[in-house]
PDB file of C-alpha atoms in Angstrom:
ATOM      1  CA  UNK A   1      16.437  -1.197  14.238  1.00 94.00           C
ATOM      2  CA  UNK A   2      20.036  -1.838  13.471  1.00 95.00           C
ATOM      3  CA  UNK A   3      20.752  -1.177   9.584  1.00 95.00           C
ATOM      4  CA  UNK A   4      22.167  -4.776   9.489  1.00 96.00           C
ATOM      5  CA  UNK A   5      18.870  -6.399  10.882  1.00 97.00           C
ATOM      6  CA  UNK A   6      16.728  -4.596   8.098  1.00 97.00           C
ATOM      7  CA  UNK A   7      17.422  -7.255   5.509  1.00 97.00           C
ATOM      8  CA  UNK A   8      16.966 -10.321   7.944  1.00 97.00           C
ATOM      9  CA  UNK A   9      13.783  -8.910   9.117  1.00 97.00           C
ATOM     10  CA  UNK A  10      12.453  -8.285   5.568  1.00 96.00           C
ATOM     11  CA  UNK A  11      13.635 -11.692   4.508  1.00 96.00           C
ATOM     12  CA  UNK A  12      11.729 -13.246   7.402  1.00 95.00           C
ATOM     13  CA  UNK A  13       8.414 -11.489   7.030  1.00 94.00           C
ATOM     14  CA  UNK A  14       8.533 -12.258   3.152  1.00 93.00           C
ATOM     15  CA  UNK A  15       8.318 -15.982   3.834  1.00 88.00           C
ATOM     16  CA  UNK A  16       5.875 -17.676   1.404  1.00 75.00           C
ATOM     17  CA  UNK A  17       5.524 -14.379  -0.493  1.00 79.00           C
ATOM     18  CA  UNK A  18       8.544 -13.686  -2.279  1.00 77.00           C
ATOM     19  CA  UNK A  19       6.884 -11.827  -5.299  1.00 81.00           C
ATOM     20  CA  UNK A  20       4.035  -9.839  -3.616  1.00 82.00           C
ATOM     21  CA  UNK A  21       1.390  -7.872  -5.052  1.00 83.00           C
ATOM     22  CA  UNK A  22      -1.341  -5.583  -4.136  1.00 88.00           C
ATOM     23  CA  UNK A  23      -4.707  -6.751  -3.000  1.00 90.00           C
ATOM     24  CA  UNK A  24      -6.533  -4.557  -5.252  1.00 94.00           C
ATOM     25  CA  UNK A  25      -8.021  -6.577  -8.097  1.00 95.00           C
ATOM     26  CA  UNK A  26      -7.101  -4.755 -11.525  1.00 96.00           C
ATOM     27  CA  UNK A  27      -6.720  -5.694 -14.877  1.00 96.00           C
ATOM     28  CA  UNK A  28      -4.805  -2.556 -16.678  1.00 97.00           C
ATOM     29  CA  UNK A  29      -2.697   0.534 -15.293  1.00 97.00           C
ATOM     30  CA  UNK A  30      -6.180   2.577 -15.723  1.00 98.00           C
ATOM     31  CA  UNK A  31      -8.068   0.115 -13.436  1.00 98.00           C
ATOM     32  CA  UNK A  32      -5.158   0.241 -10.763  1.00 98.00           C
ATOM     33  CA  UNK A  33      -5.307   3.945 -10.628  1.00 98.00           C
ATOM     34  CA  UNK A  34      -8.702   4.088 -10.189  1.00 98.00           C
ATOM     35  CA  UNK A  35      -8.773   1.322  -7.485  1.00 97.00           C
ATOM     36  CA  UNK A  36      -5.962   3.311  -5.552  1.00 97.00           C
ATOM     37  CA  UNK A  37      -7.874   6.367  -5.861  1.00 97.00           C
ATOM     38  CA  UNK A  38     -11.044   4.606  -4.505  1.00 97.00           C
ATOM     39  CA  UNK A  39      -9.175   3.059  -1.645  1.00 94.00           C
ATOM     40  CA  UNK A  40      -8.425   6.384   0.119  1.00 90.00           C
ATOM     41  CA  UNK A  41      -9.757   5.843   3.937  1.00 88.00           C
ATOM     42  CA  UNK A  42     -11.159   2.631   2.589  1.00 90.00           C
ATOM     43  CA  UNK A  43     -10.251  -0.963   2.933  1.00 91.00           C
ATOM     44  CA  UNK A  44      -9.252  -2.794  -0.357  1.00 93.00           C
ATOM     45  CA  UNK A  45     -11.778  -5.386   0.344  1.00 94.00           C
ATOM     46  CA  UNK A  46     -14.510  -2.680   0.178  1.00 95.00           C
ATOM     47  CA  UNK A  47     -12.977  -1.565  -2.977  1.00 97.00           C
ATOM     48  CA  UNK A  48     -12.896  -4.819  -4.402  1.00 96.00           C
ATOM     49  CA  UNK A  49     -16.495  -5.267  -3.987  1.00 96.00           C
ATOM     50  CA  UNK A  50     -17.583  -2.137  -5.598  1.00 95.00           C
ATOM     51  CA  UNK A  51     -15.273  -2.148  -8.614  1.00 97.00           C
ATOM     52  CA  UNK A  52     -16.269  -5.137 -10.702  1.00 97.00           C
ATOM     53  CA  UNK A  53     -19.461  -3.627 -11.954  1.00 97.00           C
ATOM     54  CA  UNK A  54     -17.902  -0.450 -12.592  1.00 97.00           C
ATOM     55  CA  UNK A  55     -14.780  -1.833 -14.676  1.00 98.00           C
ATOM     56  CA  UNK A  56     -17.419  -3.796 -16.502  1.00 97.00           C
ATOM     57  CA  UNK A  57     -19.217  -0.759 -17.574  1.00 97.00           C
ATOM     58  CA  UNK A  58     -16.282   1.536 -17.804  1.00 97.00           C
ATOM     59  CA  UNK A  59     -12.760  -0.249 -18.315  1.00 97.00           C
ATOM     60  CA  UNK A  60     -11.178   2.531 -19.767  1.00 98.00           C
ATOM     61  CA  UNK A  61     -10.579   6.276 -19.553  1.00 98.00           C
ATOM     62  CA  UNK A  62     -13.116   7.192 -22.508  1.00 98.00           C
ATOM     63  CA  UNK A  63     -15.822   5.134 -21.004  1.00 98.00           C
ATOM     64  CA  UNK A  64     -15.201   6.136 -17.417  1.00 98.00           C
ATOM     65  CA  UNK A  65     -15.406   9.744 -18.642  1.00 98.00           C
ATOM     66  CA  UNK A  66     -18.685   9.112 -20.392  1.00 97.00           C
ATOM     67  CA  UNK A  67     -20.051   7.598 -17.285  1.00 96.00           C
ATOM     68  CA  UNK A  68     -19.357  10.873 -15.477  1.00 97.00           C
ATOM     69  CA  UNK A  69     -19.552  11.554 -11.769  1.00 97.00           C
ATOM     70  CA  UNK A  70     -23.007  10.460 -11.520  1.00 97.00           C
ATOM     71  CA  UNK A  71     -22.906   7.173 -13.159  1.00 97.00           C
ATOM     72  CA  UNK A  72     -19.503   6.427 -11.147  1.00 98.00           C
ATOM     73  CA  UNK A  73     -21.253   7.323  -7.978  1.00 97.00           C
ATOM     74  CA  UNK A  74     -23.882   4.620  -8.606  1.00 96.00           C
ATOM     75  CA  UNK A  75     -21.204   1.730  -8.246  1.00 97.00           C
ATOM     76  CA  UNK A  76     -19.284   3.121  -5.231  1.00 97.00           C
ATOM     77  CA  UNK A  77     -21.668   4.492  -2.809  1.00 95.00           C
ATOM     78  CA  UNK A  78     -20.757   1.628  -0.187  1.00 94.00           C
ATOM     79  CA  UNK A  79     -17.025   2.913   0.234  1.00 95.00           C
ATOM     80  CA  UNK A  80     -16.115   6.045   2.077  1.00 90.00           C
ATOM     81  CA  UNK A  81     -15.948   9.566   0.601  1.00 93.00           C
ATOM     82  CA  UNK A  82     -17.851   8.377  -2.487  1.00 95.00           C
ATOM     83  CA  UNK A  83     -19.160  11.848  -3.777  1.00 96.00           C
ATOM     84  CA  UNK A  84     -15.829  13.144  -3.948  1.00 96.00           C
ATOM     85  CA  UNK A  85     -13.920  10.051  -5.288  1.00 97.00           C
ATOM     86  CA  UNK A  86     -16.625   9.917  -8.190  1.00 98.00           C
ATOM     87  CA  UNK A  87     -15.744  13.450  -9.248  1.00 97.00           C
ATOM     88  CA  UNK A  88     -12.052  12.797  -9.050  1.00 98.00           C
ATOM     89  CA  UNK A  89     -12.410   9.557 -11.105  1.00 98.00           C
ATOM     90  CA  UNK A  90     -14.469  11.143 -13.942  1.00 98.00           C
ATOM     91  CA  UNK A  91     -12.085  14.268 -13.869  1.00 98.00           C
ATOM     92  CA  UNK A  92      -8.681  12.159 -13.999  1.00 98.00           C
ATOM     93  CA  UNK A  93     -10.138  10.138 -16.818  1.00 98.00           C
ATOM     94  CA  UNK A  94     -10.882  13.387 -18.903  1.00 98.00           C
ATOM     95  CA  UNK A  95      -7.269  14.505 -18.152  1.00 98.00           C
ATOM     96  CA  UNK A  96      -5.855  11.300 -19.156  1.00 98.00           C
ATOM     97  CA  UNK A  97      -7.459  11.451 -22.734  1.00 98.00           C
ATOM     98  CA  UNK A  98      -6.723  15.265 -23.003  1.00 97.00           C
ATOM     99  CA  UNK A  99      -2.966  15.038 -21.792  1.00 96.00           C
ATOM    100  CA  UNK A 100      -1.725  11.511 -22.367  1.00 98.00           C
ATOM    101  CA  UNK A 101      -3.738   9.681 -24.946  1.00 97.00           C
ATOM    102  CA  UNK A 102      -5.747   7.610 -22.642  1.00 97.00           C
ATOM    103  CA  UNK A 103      -2.672   6.416 -21.193  1.00 97.00           C
ATOM    104  CA  UNK A 104      -1.534   6.349 -17.471  1.00 98.00           C
ATOM    105  CA  UNK A 105       1.580   8.315 -17.022  1.00 97.00           C
ATOM    106  CA  UNK A 106       4.695   6.785 -15.740  1.00 96.00           C
ATOM    107  CA  UNK A 107       6.200   9.597 -14.022  1.00 95.00           C
ATOM    108  CA  UNK A 108       5.369  11.068 -10.556  1.00 95.00           C
ATOM    109  CA  UNK A 109       4.775  14.647 -11.760  1.00 96.00           C
ATOM    110  CA  UNK A 110       2.097  13.894 -14.179  1.00 97.00           C
ATOM    111  CA  UNK A 111       0.585  11.322 -11.822  1.00 97.00           C
ATOM    112  CA  UNK A 112       0.379  13.857  -9.194  1.00 97.00           C
ATOM    113  CA  UNK A 113      -1.293  16.343 -11.420  1.00 97.00           C
ATOM    114  CA  UNK A 114      -4.289  14.166 -11.559  1.00 97.00           C
ATOM    115  CA  UNK A 115      -7.387  14.772  -9.298  1.00 97.00           C
ATOM    116  CA  UNK A 116      -7.370  12.403  -6.394  1.00 96.00           C
ATOM    117  CA  UNK A 117      -3.751  11.424  -7.138  1.00 97.00           C
ATOM    118  CA  UNK A 118      -1.454  12.347  -4.013  1.00 95.00           C
ATOM    119  CA  UNK A 119       2.134  11.027  -3.580  1.00 95.00           C
ATOM    120  CA  UNK A 120       1.097   7.705  -1.694  1.00 94.00           C
ATOM    121  CA  UNK A 121      -1.149   7.133  -4.855  1.00 96.00           C
ATOM    122  CA  UNK A 122       1.614   7.796  -7.371  1.00 97.00           C
ATOM    123  CA  UNK A 123       4.004   5.635  -5.484  1.00 96.00           C
ATOM    124  CA  UNK A 124       1.608   2.569  -5.649  1.00 95.00           C
ATOM    125  CA  UNK A 125       1.210   2.925  -9.434  1.00 96.00           C
ATOM    126  CA  UNK A 126       4.764   3.652  -9.996  1.00 96.00           C
ATOM    127  CA  UNK A 127       5.608   0.495  -8.008  1.00 94.00           C
ATOM    128  CA  UNK A 128       3.118  -1.788  -8.939  1.00 93.00           C
ATOM    129  CA  UNK A 129       2.627  -0.989 -12.645  1.00 94.00           C
ATOM    130  CA  UNK A 130       5.914   0.315 -13.771  1.00 95.00           C
ATOM    131  CA  UNK A 131       8.301  -1.225 -11.529  1.00 91.00           C
ATOM    132  CA  UNK A 132       9.744   1.683  -9.803  1.00 94.00           C
ATOM    133  CA  UNK A 133      11.254   1.135  -6.260  1.00 94.00           C
ATOM    134  CA  UNK A 134       8.881   3.604  -4.458  1.00 94.00           C
ATOM    135  CA  UNK A 135       7.481   3.134  -0.912  1.00 95.00           C
ATOM    136  CA  UNK A 136       3.785   4.050  -0.802  1.00 93.00           C
ATOM    137  CA  UNK A 137       3.332   4.775   3.259  1.00 94.00           C
ATOM    138  CA  UNK A 138      -0.197   4.201   4.292  1.00 92.00           C
ATOM    139  CA  UNK A 139      -1.245   3.890   7.991  1.00 91.00           C
ATOM    140  CA  UNK A 140       0.296   0.178   8.062  1.00 93.00           C
ATOM    141  CA  UNK A 141       3.708   1.181   6.843  1.00 95.00           C
ATOM    142  CA  UNK A 142       3.837   4.424   8.924  1.00 96.00           C
ATOM    143  CA  UNK A 143       2.820   2.175  12.039  1.00 95.00           C
ATOM    144  CA  UNK A 144       5.517  -0.374  11.255  1.00 96.00           C
ATOM    145  CA  UNK A 145       8.246   2.178  10.361  1.00 96.00           C
ATOM    146  CA  UNK A 146       7.880   3.456  13.997  1.00 96.00           C
ATOM    147  CA  UNK A 147       6.784   0.253  15.772  1.00 96.00           C
ATOM    148  CA  UNK A 148       9.642  -2.121  14.517  1.00 95.00           C
ATOM    149  CA  UNK A 149      12.315   0.920  14.339  1.00 96.00           C
ATOM    150  CA  UNK A 150      12.817   0.293  10.657  1.00 96.00           C
ATOM    151  CA  UNK A 151      12.386   4.144   9.986  1.00 96.00           C
ATOM    152  CA  UNK A 152      10.896   6.196  12.841  1.00 96.00           C
ATOM    153  CA  UNK A 153       9.154   9.537  11.572  1.00 96.00           C
ATOM    154  CA  UNK A 154       6.736  11.897  12.941  1.00 96.00           C
ATOM    155  CA  UNK A 155       4.998  12.085   9.407  1.00 96.00           C
ATOM    156  CA  UNK A 156       4.614   9.933   6.434  1.00 95.00           C
ATOM    157  CA  UNK A 157       7.315  11.447   4.182  1.00 96.00           C
ATOM    158  CA  UNK A 158       9.717  11.297   6.995  1.00 97.00           C
ATOM    159  CA  UNK A 159       8.978   7.374   7.180  1.00 97.00           C
ATOM    160  CA  UNK A 160       8.888   6.904   3.581  1.00 97.00           C
ATOM    161  CA  UNK A 161      12.415   8.804   3.093  1.00 97.00           C
ATOM    162  CA  UNK A 162      13.920   6.710   6.049  1.00 97.00           C
ATOM    163  CA  UNK A 163      12.663   3.502   4.445  1.00 97.00           C
ATOM    164  CA  UNK A 164      13.964   4.323   0.814  1.00 96.00           C
ATOM    165  CA  UNK A 165      17.373   5.092   2.680  1.00 97.00           C
ATOM    166  CA  UNK A 166      17.673   2.319   4.701  1.00 97.00           C
ATOM    167  CA  UNK A 167      16.047  -0.592   3.146  1.00 97.00           C
ATOM    168  CA  UNK A 168      18.228  -2.620   0.803  1.00 96.00           C
ATOM    169  CA  UNK A 169      17.917  -1.282  -2.828  1.00 95.00           C
ATOM    170  CA  UNK A 170      17.207  -4.874  -4.237  1.00 94.00           C
ATOM    171  CA  UNK A 171      14.273  -5.362  -1.697  1.00 94.00           C
ATOM    172  CA  UNK A 172      12.846  -1.887  -1.839  1.00 94.00           C
ATOM    173  CA  UNK A 173      10.125  -2.608  -4.205  1.00 92.00           C
ATOM    174  CA  UNK A 174       8.638  -5.805  -2.739  1.00 93.00           C
ATOM    175  CA  UNK A 175       9.285  -4.279   0.703  1.00 95.00           C
ATOM    176  CA  UNK A 176       6.342  -1.917   0.098  1.00 91.00           C
ATOM    177  CA  UNK A 177       4.134  -4.837   0.017  1.00 91.00           C
ATOM    178  CA  UNK A 178       5.745  -7.062   2.622  1.00 94.00           C
ATOM    179  CA  UNK A 179       5.196  -4.319   4.988  1.00 95.00           C
ATOM    180  CA  UNK A 180       1.721  -3.392   4.121  1.00 92.00           C
ATOM    181  CA  UNK A 181       0.504  -7.041   4.295  1.00 92.00           C
ATOM    182  CA  UNK A 182       2.487  -7.635   7.545  1.00 94.00           C
ATOM    183  CA  UNK A 183       0.653  -4.753   9.124  1.00 93.00           C
ATOM    184  CA  UNK A 184      -2.640  -5.795   7.926  1.00 90.00           C
ATOM    185  CA  UNK A 185      -2.358  -9.311   9.123  1.00 91.00           C
ATOM    186  CA  UNK A 186       0.201  -9.518  11.936  1.00 93.00           C
ATOM    187  CA  UNK A 187       1.316  -6.349  13.202  1.00 94.00           C
ATOM    188  CA  UNK A 188      -1.993  -5.129  13.871  1.00 93.00           C
ATOM    189  CA  UNK A 189      -2.769  -1.611  15.238  1.00 91.00           C
ATOM    190  CA  UNK A 190      -4.396  -2.290  18.501  1.00 89.00           C
ATOM    191  CA  UNK A 191      -2.808  -5.869  19.281  1.00 89.00           C
ATOM    192  CA  UNK A 192       0.292  -6.729  17.207  1.00 92.00           C
ATOM    193  CA  UNK A 193       0.466 -10.444  17.050  1.00 93.00           C
ATOM    194  CA  UNK A 194       4.099 -10.749  18.078  1.00 92.00           C
ATOM    195  CA  UNK A 195       3.900 -14.387  18.968  1.00 91.00           C
ATOM    196  CA  UNK A 196       3.531 -15.376  15.297  1.00 90.00           C
ATOM    197  CA  UNK A 197       5.747 -12.832  13.733  1.00 93.00           C
ATOM    198  CA  UNK A 198       8.656 -14.365  11.846  1.00 93.00           C
ATOM    199  CA  UNK A 199      10.657 -11.104  12.270  1.00 94.00           C
ATOM    200  CA  UNK A 200      10.174 -10.476  16.049  1.00 92.00           C
ATOM    201  CA  UNK A 201      13.723 -11.189  16.634  1.00 92.00           C
ATOM    202  CA  UNK A 202      15.002  -8.265  15.075  1.00 95.00           C
ATOM    203  CA  UNK A 203      12.302  -6.006  15.738  1.00 94.00           C
ATOM    204  CA  UNK A 204      12.830  -3.418  18.427  1.00 94.00           C
ATOM    205  CA  UNK A 205       9.227  -3.131  19.869  1.00 93.00           C
ATOM    206  CA  UNK A 206       8.952  -3.798  23.386  1.00 87.00           C
ATOM    207  CA  UNK A 207       7.192  -5.279  25.365  1.00 75.00           C
ATOM    208  CA  UNK A 208       5.997  -7.697  23.078  1.00 74.00           C
ATOM    209  CA  UNK A 209       2.518  -8.884  23.829  1.00 69.00           C
ATOM    210  CA  UNK A 210       2.525 -12.621  25.076  1.00 66.00           C
ATOM    211  CA  UNK A 211       0.234 -15.568  24.295  1.00 66.00           C
ATOM    212  CA  UNK A 212       0.553 -19.411  24.500  1.00 47.00           C
ATOM    213  CA  UNK A 213       3.026 -19.345  21.686  1.00 48.00           C
ATOM    214  CA  UNK A 214       5.029 -16.468  23.325  1.00 53.00           C
ATOM    215  CA  UNK A 215       7.874 -19.249  23.539  1.00 49.00           C
ATOM    216  CA  UNK A 216       8.355 -19.097  19.851  1.00 50.00           C
ATOM    217  CA  UNK A 217       9.491 -15.235  20.127  1.00 46.00           C
ATOM    218  CA  UNK A 218      11.601 -16.027  22.772  1.00 50.00           C
ATOM    219  CA  UNK A 219      13.498 -18.762  20.886  1.00 49.00           C
ATOM    220  CA  UNK A 220      13.604 -16.702  17.829  1.00 48.00           C
ATOM    221  CA  UNK A 221      15.321 -13.804  19.803  1.00 49.00           C
ATOM    222  CA  UNK A 222      17.704 -16.269  21.730  1.00 45.00           C
ATOM    223  CA  UNK A 223      18.722 -17.855  18.292  1.00 51.00           C
ATOM    224  CA  UNK A 224      19.557 -14.409  16.854  1.00 49.00           C
ATOM    225  CA  UNK A 225      21.962 -13.607  19.581  1.00 41.00           C
TER     226      UNK A 225
END
């Protein structure tokens, strides 16, 4: 995708959602951190079903640490990798108390030092809670970076670096959510629904799947040229 086309593409897919937020349900930086850790290889919807009871019993690091891995596991058996995640959430809660007075740190190095927190999780927390212009590359954003031509790459770090370098700075923070939501609901993995994509006129993906509404895509492309 041409650099000049990136801002129009993002503007188009952001229609009706100018200030996007994560679909994970949370109330504090700590509950967001836990929810993101739990969301690895699991859908946000599945996490949102498991966390209300967990957060009601353990809303802060002290209560979560007291609950322990066994207690946490009782609440999250419905999500993938629940045993390892229960251990990580218990351990990171202890470390938040020991190293950060129970607060979620606002810097990448400290976040990534916590059990179960990698670069993607740190990027989500920094973006959502602390307002940093980060790009957390999940499977949706990795796919869009390559499929649309926004930032092709063979691994998530290449796509992340490409998006950070190419997206206009003022759009970078919300672009993280715009791209995730676009990949989740329109630019799907197996069958992208290009006929209802408002950004199709700028996307380099070809051939575009057709449907009864494919004329709309053609109209968008024609109008752009």
